Short mmCIF file of C-alpha atoms in Angstrom, two decimals:
data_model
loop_
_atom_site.label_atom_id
_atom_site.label_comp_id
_atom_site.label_asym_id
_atom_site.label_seq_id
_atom_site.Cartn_x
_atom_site.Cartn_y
_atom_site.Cartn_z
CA UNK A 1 13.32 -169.59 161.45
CA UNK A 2 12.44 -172.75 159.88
CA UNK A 3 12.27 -171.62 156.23
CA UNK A 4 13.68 -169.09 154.37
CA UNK A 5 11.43 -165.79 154.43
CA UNK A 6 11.16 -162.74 152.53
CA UNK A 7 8.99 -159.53 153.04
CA UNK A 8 7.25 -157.73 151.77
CA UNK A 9 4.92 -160.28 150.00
CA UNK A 10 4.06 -157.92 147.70
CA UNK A 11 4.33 -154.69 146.75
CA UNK A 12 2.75 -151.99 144.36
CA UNK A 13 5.11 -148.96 142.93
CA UNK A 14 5.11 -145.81 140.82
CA UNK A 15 7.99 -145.94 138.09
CA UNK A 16 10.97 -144.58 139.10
CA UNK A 17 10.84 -144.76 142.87
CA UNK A 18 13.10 -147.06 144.49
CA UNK A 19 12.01 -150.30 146.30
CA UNK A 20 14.27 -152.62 148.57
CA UNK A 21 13.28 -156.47 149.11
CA UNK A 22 14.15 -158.32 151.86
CA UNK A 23 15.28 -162.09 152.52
CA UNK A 24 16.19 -163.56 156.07
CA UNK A 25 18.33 -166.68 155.42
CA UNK A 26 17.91 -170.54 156.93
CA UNK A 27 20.04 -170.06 160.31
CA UNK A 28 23.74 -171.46 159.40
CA UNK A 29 23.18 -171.10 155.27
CA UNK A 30 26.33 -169.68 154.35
CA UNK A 31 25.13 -168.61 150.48
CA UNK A 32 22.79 -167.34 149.60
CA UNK A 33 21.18 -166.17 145.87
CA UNK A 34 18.61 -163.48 144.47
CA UNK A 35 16.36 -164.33 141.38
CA UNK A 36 13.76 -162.98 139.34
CA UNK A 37 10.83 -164.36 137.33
CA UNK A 38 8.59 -162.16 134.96
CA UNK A 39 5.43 -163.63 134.23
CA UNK A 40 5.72 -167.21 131.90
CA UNK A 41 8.80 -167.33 132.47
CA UNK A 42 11.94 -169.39 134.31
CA UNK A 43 14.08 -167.74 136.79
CA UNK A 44 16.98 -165.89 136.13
CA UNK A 45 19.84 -165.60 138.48
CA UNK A 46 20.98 -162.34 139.69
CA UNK A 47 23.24 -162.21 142.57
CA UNK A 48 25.04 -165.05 144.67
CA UNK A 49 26.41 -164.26 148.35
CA UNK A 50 28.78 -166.92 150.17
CA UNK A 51 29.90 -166.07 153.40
CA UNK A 52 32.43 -163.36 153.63
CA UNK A 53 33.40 -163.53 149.73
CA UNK A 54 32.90 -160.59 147.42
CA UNK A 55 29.38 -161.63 145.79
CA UNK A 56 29.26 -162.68 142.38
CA UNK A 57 26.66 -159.92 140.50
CA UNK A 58 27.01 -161.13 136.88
CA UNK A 59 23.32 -161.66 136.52
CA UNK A 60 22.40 -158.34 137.45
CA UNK A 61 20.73 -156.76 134.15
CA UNK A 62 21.40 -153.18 134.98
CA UNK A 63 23.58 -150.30 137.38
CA UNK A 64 19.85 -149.86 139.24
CA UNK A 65 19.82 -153.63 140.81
CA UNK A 66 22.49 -153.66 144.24
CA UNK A 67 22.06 -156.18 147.07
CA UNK A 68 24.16 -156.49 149.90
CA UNK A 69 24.87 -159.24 152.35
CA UNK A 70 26.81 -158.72 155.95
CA UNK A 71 27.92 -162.24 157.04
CA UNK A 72 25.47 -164.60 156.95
CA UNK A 73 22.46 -163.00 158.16
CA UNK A 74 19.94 -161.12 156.02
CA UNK A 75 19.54 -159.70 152.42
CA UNK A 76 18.57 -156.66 150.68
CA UNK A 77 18.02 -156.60 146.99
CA UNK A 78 17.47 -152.53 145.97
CA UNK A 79 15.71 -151.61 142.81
CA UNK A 80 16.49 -147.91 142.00
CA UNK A 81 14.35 -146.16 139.69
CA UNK A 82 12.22 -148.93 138.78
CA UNK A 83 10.92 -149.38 135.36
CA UNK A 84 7.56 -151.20 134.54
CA UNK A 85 9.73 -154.32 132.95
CA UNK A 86 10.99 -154.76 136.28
CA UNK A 87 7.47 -156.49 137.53
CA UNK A 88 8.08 -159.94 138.44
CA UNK A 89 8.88 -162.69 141.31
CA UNK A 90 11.77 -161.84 143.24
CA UNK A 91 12.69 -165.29 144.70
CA UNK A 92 15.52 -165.65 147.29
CA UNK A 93 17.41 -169.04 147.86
CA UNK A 94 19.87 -170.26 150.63
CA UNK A 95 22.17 -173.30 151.04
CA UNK A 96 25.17 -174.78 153.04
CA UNK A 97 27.19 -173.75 149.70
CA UNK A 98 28.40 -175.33 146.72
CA UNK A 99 25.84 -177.01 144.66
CA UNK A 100 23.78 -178.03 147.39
CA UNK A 101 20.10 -177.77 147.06
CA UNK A 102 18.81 -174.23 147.21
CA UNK A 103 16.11 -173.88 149.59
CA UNK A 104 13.18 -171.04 148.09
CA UNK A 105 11.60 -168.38 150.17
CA UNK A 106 7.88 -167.74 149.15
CA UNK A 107 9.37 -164.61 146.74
CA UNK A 108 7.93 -160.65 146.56
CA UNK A 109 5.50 -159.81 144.12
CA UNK A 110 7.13 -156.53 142.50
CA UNK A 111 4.71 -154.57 140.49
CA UNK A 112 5.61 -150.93 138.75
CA UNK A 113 2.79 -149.25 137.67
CA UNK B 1 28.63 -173.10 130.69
CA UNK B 2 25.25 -174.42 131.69
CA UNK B 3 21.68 -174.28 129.95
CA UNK B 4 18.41 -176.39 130.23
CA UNK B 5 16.24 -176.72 127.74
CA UNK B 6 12.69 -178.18 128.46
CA UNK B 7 10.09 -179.21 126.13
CA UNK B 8 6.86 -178.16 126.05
CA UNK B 9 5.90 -174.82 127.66
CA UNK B 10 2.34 -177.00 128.73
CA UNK B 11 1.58 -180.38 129.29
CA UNK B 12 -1.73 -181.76 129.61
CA UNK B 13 -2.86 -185.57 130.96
CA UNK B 14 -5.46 -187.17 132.50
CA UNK B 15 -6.08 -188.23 136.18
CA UNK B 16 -3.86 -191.29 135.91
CA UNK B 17 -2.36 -191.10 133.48
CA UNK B 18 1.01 -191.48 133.08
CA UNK B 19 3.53 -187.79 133.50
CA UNK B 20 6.55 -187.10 131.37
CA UNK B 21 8.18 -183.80 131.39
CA UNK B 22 11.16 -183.54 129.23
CA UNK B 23 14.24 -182.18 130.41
CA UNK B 24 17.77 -182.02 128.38
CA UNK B 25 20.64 -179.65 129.67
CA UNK B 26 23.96 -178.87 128.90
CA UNK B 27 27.03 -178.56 131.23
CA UNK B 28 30.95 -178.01 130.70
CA UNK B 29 31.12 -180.00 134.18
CA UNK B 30 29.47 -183.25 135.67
CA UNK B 31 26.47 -181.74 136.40
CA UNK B 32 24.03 -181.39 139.59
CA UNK B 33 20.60 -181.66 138.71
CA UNK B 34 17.26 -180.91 139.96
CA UNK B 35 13.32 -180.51 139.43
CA UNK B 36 11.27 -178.29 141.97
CA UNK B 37 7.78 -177.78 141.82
CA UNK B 38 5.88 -174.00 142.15
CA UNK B 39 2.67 -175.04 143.47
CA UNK B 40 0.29 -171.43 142.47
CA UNK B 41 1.29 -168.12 144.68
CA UNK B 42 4.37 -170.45 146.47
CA UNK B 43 7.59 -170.85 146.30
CA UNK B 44 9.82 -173.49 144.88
CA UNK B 45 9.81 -176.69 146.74
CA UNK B 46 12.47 -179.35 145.47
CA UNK B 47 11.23 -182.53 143.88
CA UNK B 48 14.15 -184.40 143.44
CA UNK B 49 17.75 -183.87 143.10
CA UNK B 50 20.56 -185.48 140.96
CA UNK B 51 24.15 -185.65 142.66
CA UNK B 52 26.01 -188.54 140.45
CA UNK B 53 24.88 -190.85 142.62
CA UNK B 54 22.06 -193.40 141.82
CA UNK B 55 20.82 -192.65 138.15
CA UNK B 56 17.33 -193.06 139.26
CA UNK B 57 16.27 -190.78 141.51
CA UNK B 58 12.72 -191.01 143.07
CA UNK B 59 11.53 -187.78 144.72
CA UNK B 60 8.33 -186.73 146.87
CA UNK B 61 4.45 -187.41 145.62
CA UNK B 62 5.82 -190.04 143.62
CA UNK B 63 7.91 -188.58 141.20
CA UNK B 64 11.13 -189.79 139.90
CA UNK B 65 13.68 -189.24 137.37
CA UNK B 66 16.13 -190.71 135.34
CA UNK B 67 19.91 -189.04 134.27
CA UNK B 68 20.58 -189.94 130.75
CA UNK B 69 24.18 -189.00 130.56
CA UNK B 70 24.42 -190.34 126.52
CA UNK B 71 21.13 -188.45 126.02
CA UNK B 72 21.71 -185.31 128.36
CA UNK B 73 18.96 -185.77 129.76
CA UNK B 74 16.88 -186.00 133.08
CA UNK B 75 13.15 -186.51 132.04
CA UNK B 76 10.49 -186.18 135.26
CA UNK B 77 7.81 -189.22 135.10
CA UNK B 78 4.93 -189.93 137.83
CA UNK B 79 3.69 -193.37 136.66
CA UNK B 80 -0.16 -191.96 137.95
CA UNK B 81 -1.26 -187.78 137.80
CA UNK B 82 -3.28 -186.56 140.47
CA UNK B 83 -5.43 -183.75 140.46
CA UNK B 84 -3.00 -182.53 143.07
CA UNK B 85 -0.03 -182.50 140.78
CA UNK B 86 -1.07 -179.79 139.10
CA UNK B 87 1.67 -176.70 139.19
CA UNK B 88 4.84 -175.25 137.03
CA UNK B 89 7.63 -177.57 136.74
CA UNK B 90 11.16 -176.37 136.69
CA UNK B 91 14.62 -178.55 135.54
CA UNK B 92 17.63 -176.88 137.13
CA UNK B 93 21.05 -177.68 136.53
CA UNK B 94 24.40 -176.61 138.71
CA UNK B 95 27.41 -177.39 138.19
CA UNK B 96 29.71 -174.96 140.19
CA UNK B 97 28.81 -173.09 143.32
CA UNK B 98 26.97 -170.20 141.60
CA UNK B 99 23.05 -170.06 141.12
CA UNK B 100 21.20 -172.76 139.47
CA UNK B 101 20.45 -172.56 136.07
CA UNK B 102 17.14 -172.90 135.33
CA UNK B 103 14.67 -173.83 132.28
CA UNK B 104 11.40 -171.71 131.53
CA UNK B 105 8.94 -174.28 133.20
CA UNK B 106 6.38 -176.72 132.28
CA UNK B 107 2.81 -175.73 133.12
CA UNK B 108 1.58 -179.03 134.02
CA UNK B 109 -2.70 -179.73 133.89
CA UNK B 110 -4.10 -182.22 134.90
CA UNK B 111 -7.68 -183.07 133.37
CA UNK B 112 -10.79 -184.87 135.25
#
């Protein structure tokens, strides 16, 4: 596609089910990165994907946030037993690598009720 | 190491008047820098990016932005607001391959 996309748009949970976000990549971005922003506030970096390499997760606040990455195609970011403090933006971001600019996707809503 | 600090969590001029949003990071390595825009219920769309080329770097709608390297900093101007302009501002900085580093936003309003 012509932009980096993410589904779903939005979504609604109960606390402590698990939800899994999706993010389909700019065709030939080799890296790509998961954020999240809570309400009033910046983003904050999560996960970073290039290529082949083992991902860099240091962002990740807890054991319930995974993502994984096959090649360059698409992304999942998994939220396992979500907590209400986990509402926010989920924002995905692709480039050619290095510090390139990041191209956004639209994000996913996330709220835990 | 990186952070960004920017000042002023709202900012609030009048159609044409003149736009400053104030942006100072830190970085243990030349640094890339950027400003996008998040217009409400979108994504981020890039402004304007530093790459230690040109220290004056003019972006889209007419912004530009100036690195400071003695000051740290990389302030946002538009020398005229629009009604238009109005959206969340975000200063970035990267200065390896790993995410961007990002401040908390400016809430920028622009009044009739």
């Amino acid at each position: 596609g012509a932009g980096v996309s993410q589904s779903p748009s939005n979504k609604v949970t109960e606390k402590g089910k698990d939800v899994e976000l999706r993010c389909d990549p700019i065709s030939g971005h080799t890296a790509l990165y998961w954020y999240r922003q809570r309400l009033g506030q910046g983003l904050e970096f999560l996960i970073y994907f290039q290529g082949n390499s083992a991902p860099d997760k240091s962002g990740l606040p807890s054991d319930r946030f995974s993502a994984e990455r096959t090649g360059e195609s698409v992304s999942t970011l998994t939220i396992q037993r979500t907590q209400q403090e986990d509402s926010a933006v989920y924002l995905c971001a692709t480039n050619s690598g290095g510090a390139e600019t990041q191209y956004f996707g639209p994000g996913t809503r996330l709220l835990v009720l | 190491a990186q952070s960004v600090t920017q000042l002023g969590s709202h900012v609030s001029v009048s159609e044409g008047a003149l736009v400053l949003l104030r942006c100072n990071y830190s970085s243990s390595v030349p640094p890339y820098l950027f400003w996008y825009v998040q217009y409400p219920n979108q994504g981020l769309q890039l402004l304007l990016k530093y790459t230690s080329a040109a220290t004056l770097v003019k972006g889209i709608n007419g912004f530009e932005a100036e690195f400071k390297k003695s000051e740290t900093s990389f302030h946002l101007t538009k020398p005229s607001a629009h009604m238009s302009d109005a959206a969340e501002y975000f200063c970035a900085v990267s200065g390896s391959a790993d995410g961007l580093t990002f401040g908390k936003g400016t809430h920028l309003i622009i009044q009739p």
